[in-house]
Amino acid sequence: MSETPVTPELRDKALDSLLASRPQAIVAAVGSDGFRVPVPPSVGLTDRQIIPVPADRATMLDLVVPQDGLTVVTTWERASRTGMAMGTVRVRNDPSRSYNLLFVDMRHRYGVWLGVITDPGAENAEFGGGGLADSLLVPIRPRTATVHKNWRAVIAGIDDRMTRMLGWTAEQMVGMRSTEFIHPDDMERALANWMEMLSKKEGQRVRVRHQCADGSWLWVEMENTFHEADDPEEVVVVTQLSDISDEMAAHEALDRRERLFRRLAESLPIGLLQLESDGSVVYANERLGAILGVPTATTLDEQLASVVEQDRPALDAAFAATLEQRTDQELEVEVRLPQSQRLRRCAVSLIALTDREGAPGALACVSDITESARLREELKVRATFDALTGCYNRASIMALLDQVLASDDDRLTAVIFVDLDKFKPVNDAFGHAAGDELLVSAADRLTKLLRSDDTVGRIGGDEFLLVCQGLTSQAEALAIAERVGAVLHEDVPLSAGTIELAASIGVACAEHGITSDELIARADAAMYESKRHGLGAPVLYTDALRQPA
């Protein structure tokens, strides 16, 4: 409805029309302070249409579900400004359906405000056979009650609110010790609180479960107030009980979720570590201690004590970034188990926690990936190195050469193409096992003479390629090739007998802008020139060896 004030005449007309078209409507009278008061007889409603006023001060909030309390408040505020306002609410006994709540200022006619609840989908019909109206007539359980006791905790009197809150009558409670109504699990706490009140002679509060007349238990907060008298027998303790069942239900639900989370966390195959924003440990599951080999660790430093020294700085930096900058991090570290000294590879995922999660800090997930890392490394080796000789395979040596030629290094790069001579006759005469032995021996000899910047790869059945970086001249490349020729022109002892090893060698030096394919083609041409001479001497590529286009 708009914020324009509604005149008394229009309010009269609106109310009369509503009650005429909705005889099922139920009505409560509300004073200017917002509390419900008796409906004036002059309104002309039947008892079945009137929501009576309970003994306790009550408002329209008591008729709706707690989630719609704000709607009642905002509707009342709008009505206070305009004289009339409507909102949609759900009532306590039928929370699955929505009803209209109309506040209308009828003080000019009846001296009160009226709150009218109607079913928007029903016209000239009862609310579900009168169930809604009947339910709203039932008084709501009070939230507070008062009990008088003597210093021995014997109950001397209760108010009517106590009866409506817990179901006990005065006859049932007076003369009984209050401990008769306290849950056994809360007894020790209640007695300690009572004794402290008597010793200090000042008010004390305690939360306990109080038994109801129907055998159920209700969480209450008891505030015991000591009233001293000259005669100890006349000492009176006034106990104010407050219903805290909703609050404790929320606590219990939270506690159940916490226990469920911990059960889940303990059942996971990964280690979990929750930190506060200052790095202090909130929670660590048992699996974390098993993975890191520190089952009794309580601080972050103790948890990470088994991480190897070279990985610790990166891990510490990752934790700092997550805790201080709220950025997630992922990394791998090695852990040395304290007892066995075995190494483990662990993947660490750090997730930043903020106020939105209710606990600023970080969550660390630690997985033992030792086996998967080993398999990954094996796959990497298989993809990079030749299984027989241990040299780089064709794909990886070509990739390395591409990378070298694309670098900004001004120093000279050369490739040395090696083709083993008379390799096929060895296979034919002694078998493939002897041929494999020969290849392994050749690769071993090449590897041993390499400089730190040199790399050797097997690019074919009996062909090897050396990539030499950081050279100062072509003469230096040729000198390396000559050393290669020397180690590959010797007798090689094999299982099948001694074989004379020989090779043809071609050398090509890179020029600016040359591709790896072009450079290898030049070295290949030089190698064939070496093979043509038949002496095993290395040949340096020159333009004279260029193949005609």
XYZ file of C-alpha atoms in Angstrom:
549
model
C 0.000 0.000 0.000
C 1.123 3.560 -0.567
C 2.421 5.884 2.134
C -0.586 8.211 1.651
C -2.651 8.372 4.887
C -6.001 6.594 4.659
C -8.940 8.600 5.970
C -11.111 7.179 8.775
C -14.039 6.893 6.351
C -12.030 4.758 3.937
C -10.719 2.614 6.793
C -14.298 1.983 7.987
C -15.392 1.032 4.513
C -12.368 -1.244 3.951
C -12.846 -3.087 7.252
C -16.598 -3.567 6.797
C -16.088 -4.852 3.256
C -13.361 -7.270 4.361
C -15.366 -8.738 7.243
C -18.448 -9.064 5.028
C -16.570 -10.873 2.238
C -14.397 -12.914 4.599
C -16.580 -14.181 7.444
C -13.830 -16.659 8.216
C -11.509 -13.798 9.211
C -10.173 -13.820 12.770
C -9.506 -10.577 14.577
C -7.319 -9.350 17.419
C -7.432 -5.942 19.067
C -4.143 -4.098 19.503
C -3.371 -1.140 21.716
C -1.298 1.831 20.575
C 1.737 0.268 22.265
C 1.494 -2.823 20.014
C 0.283 -5.226 22.711
C -2.953 -7.117 22.275
C -6.023 -6.064 24.238
C -9.595 -7.458 24.424
C -11.697 -6.927 21.312
C -14.460 -4.391 22.128
C -17.978 -5.905 21.962
C -18.998 -3.049 19.692
C -16.993 -4.581 16.858
C -19.822 -7.110 16.577
C -17.792 -10.306 16.112
C -18.627 -13.816 17.217
C -16.424 -15.588 19.756
C -15.144 -17.778 16.948
C -13.836 -14.733 15.083
C -12.033 -13.205 18.061
C -8.496 -14.045 19.118
C -8.635 -13.688 22.901
C -5.912 -12.040 24.920
C -3.740 -14.417 27.014
C -2.916 -13.644 30.622
C 0.576 -12.584 29.589
C 1.179 -9.489 27.546
C 1.185 -10.637 23.938
C 1.546 -9.172 20.469
C 0.684 -10.233 16.942
C 4.215 -11.628 16.762
C 3.049 -14.513 18.935
C 0.658 -15.674 16.200
C 3.123 -16.033 13.315
C 6.197 -18.159 12.644
C 9.437 -16.555 13.889
C 10.744 -16.080 10.337
C 7.826 -13.721 9.575
C 8.250 -11.605 12.684
C 9.965 -8.841 10.723
C 7.009 -8.720 8.294
C 4.657 -8.103 11.240
C 6.907 -5.289 12.511
C 7.255 -3.546 9.132
C 3.508 -3.886 8.449
C 2.734 -2.331 11.850
C 5.169 0.513 11.153
C 3.525 1.248 7.773
C 0.077 1.142 9.337
C 1.257 3.580 12.018
C 2.165 6.042 9.256
C -0.866 5.556 6.978
C -3.625 4.183 9.204
C -3.818 0.864 7.389
C -1.338 -1.670 5.948
C -1.292 -5.304 4.858
C 1.418 -7.986 4.814
C 1.706 -11.716 4.088
C 2.587 -14.060 6.944
C 2.527 -17.723 7.953
C 0.796 -18.630 11.198
C 2.327 -20.994 13.728
C -0.124 -23.882 13.335
C -0.108 -23.806 9.516
C 3.387 -22.658 8.413
C 3.045 -24.165 4.938
C 0.390 -21.619 3.858
C 0.426 -17.829 3.590
C -2.232 -15.547 5.080
C -2.974 -11.841 4.840
C -2.439 -9.752 7.957
C -4.185 -6.362 7.964
C -3.493 -3.704 10.569
C -6.179 -0.995 10.542
C -6.444 1.993 12.889
C -9.996 1.913 14.291
C -9.372 4.068 17.328
C -11.818 6.653 16.013
C -14.570 4.021 16.054
C -13.635 1.363 18.636
C -10.720 2.921 20.549
C -8.256 0.207 19.366
C -6.321 -1.012 16.379
C -7.538 -4.218 14.756
C -5.343 -6.946 13.394
C -7.252 -9.069 10.879
C -5.952 -12.415 9.572
C -7.593 -13.783 6.408
C -6.975 -16.603 3.966
C -6.527 -14.971 0.536
C -7.661 -18.156 -1.202
C -10.876 -18.662 0.781
C -14.054 -16.623 0.430
C -17.131 -17.194 2.584
C -15.460 -20.335 4.002
C -13.867 -21.455 7.251
C -10.094 -21.823 7.647
C -9.772 -25.602 7.193
C -12.871 -26.310 9.232
C -11.935 -23.707 11.831
C -8.540 -25.282 12.649
C -6.614 -22.023 12.299
C -8.887 -20.027 14.550
C -9.009 -22.788 17.159
C -5.214 -23.054 17.188
C -4.684 -19.356 17.592
C -6.909 -19.412 20.646
C -4.406 -21.677 22.432
C -2.123 -19.611 24.724
C 1.523 -19.639 23.750
C 3.925 -21.118 26.260
C 5.461 -18.349 28.388
C 9.160 -17.726 27.990
C 9.750 -16.883 31.648
C 8.486 -18.069 35.036
C 9.230 -17.479 38.736
C 9.855 -19.942 41.571
C 10.324 -19.160 45.276
C 12.548 -21.479 47.355
C 14.111 -21.596 50.796
C 17.831 -21.903 51.348
C 17.559 -25.720 51.189
C 16.246 -25.400 47.601
C 12.807 -26.582 48.688
C 10.136 -24.990 46.507
C 7.814 -22.662 48.443
C 5.741 -21.338 45.559
C 5.435 -20.945 41.787
C 3.575 -18.506 39.565
C 0.981 -19.491 36.956
C 3.539 -18.955 34.213
C 5.550 -21.856 35.629
C 2.510 -24.083 35.228
C 1.982 -22.983 31.635
C 5.680 -23.266 30.810
C 6.396 -26.705 32.314
C 2.956 -28.183 33.023
C 3.477 -28.631 36.771
C 0.850 -27.331 39.203
C 1.708 -25.655 42.487
C 0.443 -28.717 44.371
C 2.906 -30.924 42.465
C 5.968 -28.719 43.031
C 5.615 -27.004 46.405
C 7.495 -28.904 49.109
C 9.774 -30.654 46.590
C 13.461 -29.927 46.234
C 14.170 -28.202 42.959
C 16.856 -30.809 42.253
C 14.049 -33.352 41.754
C 13.293 -31.596 38.458
C 16.885 -31.166 37.178
C 18.358 -33.492 34.560
C 20.900 -35.888 36.153
C 23.639 -34.788 33.749
C 23.173 -31.169 34.883
C 22.919 -31.907 38.606
C 26.574 -31.281 39.500
C 26.581 -27.925 37.741
C 23.285 -26.873 39.361
C 24.471 -27.819 42.879
C 27.782 -25.975 42.451
C 25.907 -22.883 41.313
C 23.508 -23.078 44.260
C 26.325 -23.439 46.812
C 28.210 -20.530 45.304
C 25.077 -18.367 45.574
C 24.660 -19.268 49.247
C 28.320 -18.609 50.041
C 28.508 -15.269 48.216
C 24.883 -14.283 48.933
C 24.561 -12.831 45.469
C 22.765 -13.756 42.284
C 24.028 -16.631 40.121
C 22.975 -17.992 36.745
C 23.080 -21.547 35.501
C 21.756 -23.370 32.439
C 20.102 -26.737 32.985
C 17.489 -29.056 31.557
C 14.266 -28.841 33.594
C 11.766 -31.666 33.558
C 8.261 -30.938 32.273
C 5.102 -32.574 33.574
C 4.833 -34.688 30.411
C 8.291 -36.194 31.039
C 10.133 -34.117 28.432
C 13.046 -31.810 29.208
C 13.228 -28.061 28.572
C 16.448 -26.068 28.509
C 16.142 -23.096 30.885
C 18.441 -20.496 32.353
C 17.883 -20.169 36.092
C 18.841 -16.917 37.776
C 18.879 -17.446 41.541
C 18.599 -14.270 43.597
C 19.394 -14.469 47.321
C 17.140 -12.496 49.707
C 18.699 -12.485 53.175
C 16.677 -12.518 56.385
C 17.544 -12.376 60.089
C 16.244 -15.885 60.565
C 18.058 -18.349 58.257
C 14.843 -20.314 57.988
C 13.176 -17.300 56.422
C 15.807 -16.836 53.722
C 14.145 -16.716 50.331
C 15.699 -17.484 46.972
C 13.786 -16.203 43.991
C 14.530 -18.177 40.841
C 13.715 -16.624 37.482
C 13.471 -19.263 34.751
C 13.952 -18.265 31.120
C 13.164 -20.638 28.250
C 16.375 -21.003 26.189
C 15.298 -24.102 24.291
C 15.550 -22.408 20.882
C 19.071 -21.190 21.614
C 20.201 -24.554 22.949
C 18.581 -26.362 20.017
C 20.674 -24.187 17.727
C 23.787 -24.996 19.792
C 22.996 -28.704 19.696
C 22.418 -28.592 15.930
C 25.753 -26.827 15.537
C 27.410 -29.370 17.799
C 25.946 -32.221 15.744
C 27.272 -30.656 12.551
C 30.667 -30.198 14.218
C 30.747 -33.859 15.258
C 29.688 -34.903 11.750
C 32.438 -32.754 10.239
C 35.025 -34.320 12.518
C 33.832 -37.835 11.685
C 34.067 -37.003 7.996
C 37.462 -35.367 8.446
C 38.816 -38.413 10.279
C 37.529 -40.764 7.583
C 39.172 -38.920 4.689
C 42.349 -40.391 3.143
C 44.018 -36.958 3.217
C 45.450 -34.890 6.040
C 43.453 -31.844 7.147
C 44.795 -28.866 9.083
C 42.731 -25.818 10.071
C 44.561 -22.675 11.145
C 43.420 -19.406 12.648
C 44.543 -16.175 11.004
C 47.531 -15.978 13.381
C 48.693 -19.440 12.337
C 47.598 -21.260 15.470
C 46.201 -24.749 14.976
C 42.438 -25.175 15.357
C 42.139 -28.760 14.189
C 44.269 -31.503 12.658
C 42.971 -34.950 11.806
C 44.872 -38.128 12.635
C 45.650 -38.795 8.989
C 47.776 -35.624 8.835
C 50.019 -36.884 11.623
C 50.366 -40.238 9.881
C 51.316 -38.647 6.544
C 53.825 -36.195 8.029
C 55.126 -38.618 10.642
C 54.348 -36.230 13.536
C 51.257 -37.684 15.289
C 51.694 -35.617 18.479
C 52.304 -32.229 16.834
C 50.237 -29.332 18.206
C 51.711 -26.215 16.541
C 52.206 -25.386 12.872
C 55.995 -25.593 13.185
C 55.709 -29.020 14.772
C 53.327 -30.168 12.042
C 55.793 -29.124 9.329
C 58.953 -30.290 11.090
C 59.385 -33.298 8.790
C 59.327 -31.253 5.558
C 62.800 -31.377 3.997
C 64.928 -28.275 4.422
C 65.031 -27.250 0.753
C 61.189 -27.272 0.474
C 60.415 -25.497 3.740
C 60.898 -21.858 2.540
C 58.410 -22.312 -0.327
C 55.908 -23.958 2.005
C 56.253 -21.201 4.624
C 55.753 -18.571 1.914
C 52.630 -20.374 0.693
C 51.151 -20.426 4.209
C 51.947 -16.714 4.639
C 50.276 -15.840 1.328
C 47.151 -17.789 2.277
C 46.878 -16.375 5.805
C 47.847 -12.772 5.036
C 46.778 -12.201 1.432
C 43.841 -14.654 1.373
C 45.116 -16.375 -1.769
C 44.842 -20.119 -2.326
C 48.082 -21.987 -2.945
C 49.125 -25.380 -4.298
C 52.577 -26.951 -4.170
C 54.436 -30.209 -3.646
C 56.971 -30.906 -0.927
C 59.107 -33.791 0.234
C 58.762 -35.143 3.755
C 61.343 -37.234 5.587
C 59.640 -39.482 8.128
C 61.425 -39.033 11.479
C 61.514 -42.720 12.452
C 62.247 -44.514 9.184
C 63.968 -41.623 7.369
C 61.967 -42.598 4.297
C 61.092 -39.842 1.847
C 57.521 -39.099 0.885
C 56.175 -36.759 -1.767
C 53.175 -34.730 -0.602
C 50.773 -32.417 -2.402
C 49.664 -29.446 -0.294
C 46.559 -27.395 -1.113
C 46.024 -24.245 0.963
C 42.557 -22.678 0.988
C 41.980 -19.223 2.479
C 39.127 -18.963 4.990
C 37.382 -15.632 5.545
C 34.627 -14.239 7.756
C 32.115 -15.764 5.351
C 33.131 -19.209 6.599
C 32.933 -17.945 10.169
C 36.564 -18.761 10.958
C 39.198 -16.572 9.215
C 42.425 -18.461 8.609
C 43.380 -21.316 6.324
C 42.565 -24.926 5.571
C 45.434 -27.163 4.473
C 44.827 -30.443 2.642
C 47.845 -32.759 2.508
C 47.915 -35.842 0.271
C 50.594 -38.522 0.114
C 51.383 -38.698 -3.612
C 54.599 -40.696 -3.288
C 53.410 -43.469 -5.574
C 51.728 -41.209 -8.105
C 54.801 -38.958 -8.158
C 56.982 -42.003 -8.773
C 54.736 -43.124 -11.611
C 54.670 -39.588 -12.982
C 58.451 -39.457 -12.901
C 58.647 -42.820 -14.620
C 56.320 -41.593 -17.353
C 58.401 -38.452 -17.679
C 61.578 -40.532 -18.005
C 59.953 -42.774 -20.572
C 58.777 -39.763 -22.534
C 62.189 -38.068 -22.335
C 64.840 -40.763 -22.448
C 65.653 -43.717 -24.665
C 64.826 -46.900 -22.767
C 67.892 -48.802 -24.020
C 70.719 -46.281 -23.792
C 69.445 -43.734 -21.270
C 70.139 -40.902 -23.733
C 67.513 -38.345 -24.675
C 65.094 -39.766 -27.222
C 64.481 -38.145 -30.610
C 61.512 -36.017 -29.519
C 63.195 -34.639 -26.389
C 66.579 -33.881 -28.048
C 64.756 -32.073 -30.862
C 62.744 -30.080 -28.327
C 65.953 -29.195 -26.478
C 67.605 -28.046 -29.711
C 64.573 -25.893 -30.552
C 64.830 -24.286 -27.138
C 68.555 -23.630 -27.470
C 68.234 -22.071 -30.919
C 65.378 -19.849 -29.714
C 67.397 -18.495 -26.750
C 69.137 -15.125 -26.713
C 72.542 -16.662 -26.019
C 75.083 -15.087 -28.401
C 77.501 -17.985 -27.995
C 77.829 -20.620 -30.685
C 75.731 -23.782 -30.776
C 76.757 -26.861 -32.778
C 75.339 -30.309 -33.385
C 77.400 -33.472 -33.946
C 75.703 -36.224 -35.930
C 77.061 -39.721 -35.197
C 76.231 -42.813 -37.244
C 77.710 -46.125 -36.105
C 79.389 -47.949 -39.001
C 78.865 -51.631 -39.725
C 76.102 -51.883 -37.137
C 73.841 -54.105 -39.230
C 76.523 -56.782 -39.697
C 76.882 -56.957 -35.923
C 73.158 -57.651 -35.567
C 73.277 -60.191 -38.368
C 76.358 -62.002 -37.075
C 75.894 -61.894 -33.303
C 72.174 -61.169 -32.849
C 70.180 -58.196 -31.639
C 71.319 -58.612 -28.035
C 74.891 -57.936 -29.162
C 73.682 -54.982 -31.177
C 71.960 -53.584 -28.080
C 75.160 -54.045 -26.060
C 77.054 -52.113 -28.722
C 74.554 -49.258 -28.646
C 74.748 -49.063 -24.837
C 78.556 -49.033 -24.949
C 78.593 -46.270 -27.564
C 76.096 -44.173 -25.588
C 78.146 -44.646 -22.416
C 81.323 -43.478 -24.155
C 79.558 -40.416 -25.584
C 78.037 -39.484 -22.242
C 81.353 -39.657 -20.424
C 83.094 -37.162 -22.716
C 80.286 -34.553 -22.636
C 80.869 -31.143 -21.165
C 78.328 -29.737 -18.696
C 76.538 -27.820 -21.480
C 76.405 -30.784 -23.877
C 73.534 -33.236 -24.363
C 73.388 -36.514 -26.282
C 70.297 -38.097 -27.806
C 69.585 -41.248 -29.773
C 67.638 -40.207 -32.868
C 67.573 -43.480 -34.780
C 68.549 -47.143 -34.622
C 72.318 -46.503 -34.732
C 72.330 -42.699 -34.888
C 73.179 -40.248 -32.095
C 73.010 -36.467 -31.950
C 75.112 -34.269 -29.658
C 73.925 -30.728 -28.925
C 76.848 -28.546 -27.811
C 76.086 -25.120 -26.349
C 78.251 -22.199 -25.305
C 81.010 -22.716 -27.880
C 83.471 -19.995 -28.810
C 84.310 -21.176 -32.336
C 83.809 -23.817 -34.991
C 87.242 -25.152 -34.119
C 86.044 -25.934 -30.601
C 83.058 -27.859 -32.050
C 85.346 -29.788 -34.344
C 87.659 -30.604 -31.420
C 84.741 -32.135 -29.500
C 83.825 -34.162 -32.593
C 87.381 -35.447 -32.835
C 87.201 -36.661 -29.225
C 83.934 -38.396 -30.132
C 85.644 -40.075 -33.063
C 88.475 -41.238 -30.824
C 86.217 -42.996 -28.287
C 84.101 -44.550 -31.036
C 87.021 -46.115 -32.924
C 88.054 -48.797 -30.458
C 87.510 -52.479 -29.840
C 84.431 -53.119 -27.702
C 84.218 -56.317 -25.603
C 80.703 -57.781 -25.792
C 79.161 -60.958 -24.414
C 79.400 -62.508 -27.861
C 83.007 -61.431 -28.413
C 85.084 -58.350 -29.168
C 83.787 -56.059 -31.908
C 85.538 -53.199 -33.625
C 83.533 -50.007 -33.099
C 83.568 -47.324 -35.795
C 81.459 -44.249 -36.626
C 80.955 -41.532 -39.219
C 80.667 -38.031 -37.740
C 79.269 -34.790 -39.125
C 79.441 -31.345 -37.480
C 77.266 -28.284 -38.171
C 77.332 -24.913 -36.428
C 74.204 -22.823 -36.033
C 73.665 -19.483 -37.732
C 71.188 -16.800 -36.748
C 67.624 -17.799 -37.692
C 68.426 -21.406 -38.611
C 65.896 -24.065 -37.584
C 66.710 -27.300 -35.811
C 65.684 -29.339 -38.869
C 67.974 -27.318 -41.110
C 70.895 -27.583 -38.680
C 70.500 -31.374 -38.336
C 70.230 -31.722 -42.096
C 73.590 -29.962 -42.444
C 75.194 -32.217 -39.819
C 73.689 -35.230 -41.600
C 75.212 -34.086 -44.907
C 78.596 -33.676 -43.202
C 78.242 -37.152 -41.662
C 77.673 -38.703 -45.076
C 80.772 -36.941 -46.323
C 82.656 -38.514 -43.403
C 81.196 -41.928 -44.275
C 82.190 -41.423 -47.943
C 85.805 -40.917 -46.892
C 85.570 -44.100 -44.795
C 88.167 -42.973 -42.260
C 85.855 -42.051 -39.368
C 87.234 -38.535 -39.236
C 84.651 -35.836 -38.406
C 83.633 -33.476 -41.189
C 82.557 -29.862 -40.578
C 79.698 -28.694 -42.731
C 80.480 -26.025 -45.319
C 78.484 -24.535 -48.157
C 80.308 -26.921 -50.511
C 78.228 -29.745 -48.980
C 74.932 -27.966 -49.576
C 72.518 -30.198 -51.431
C 71.232 -28.787 -54.734
C 67.675 -27.481 -54.472
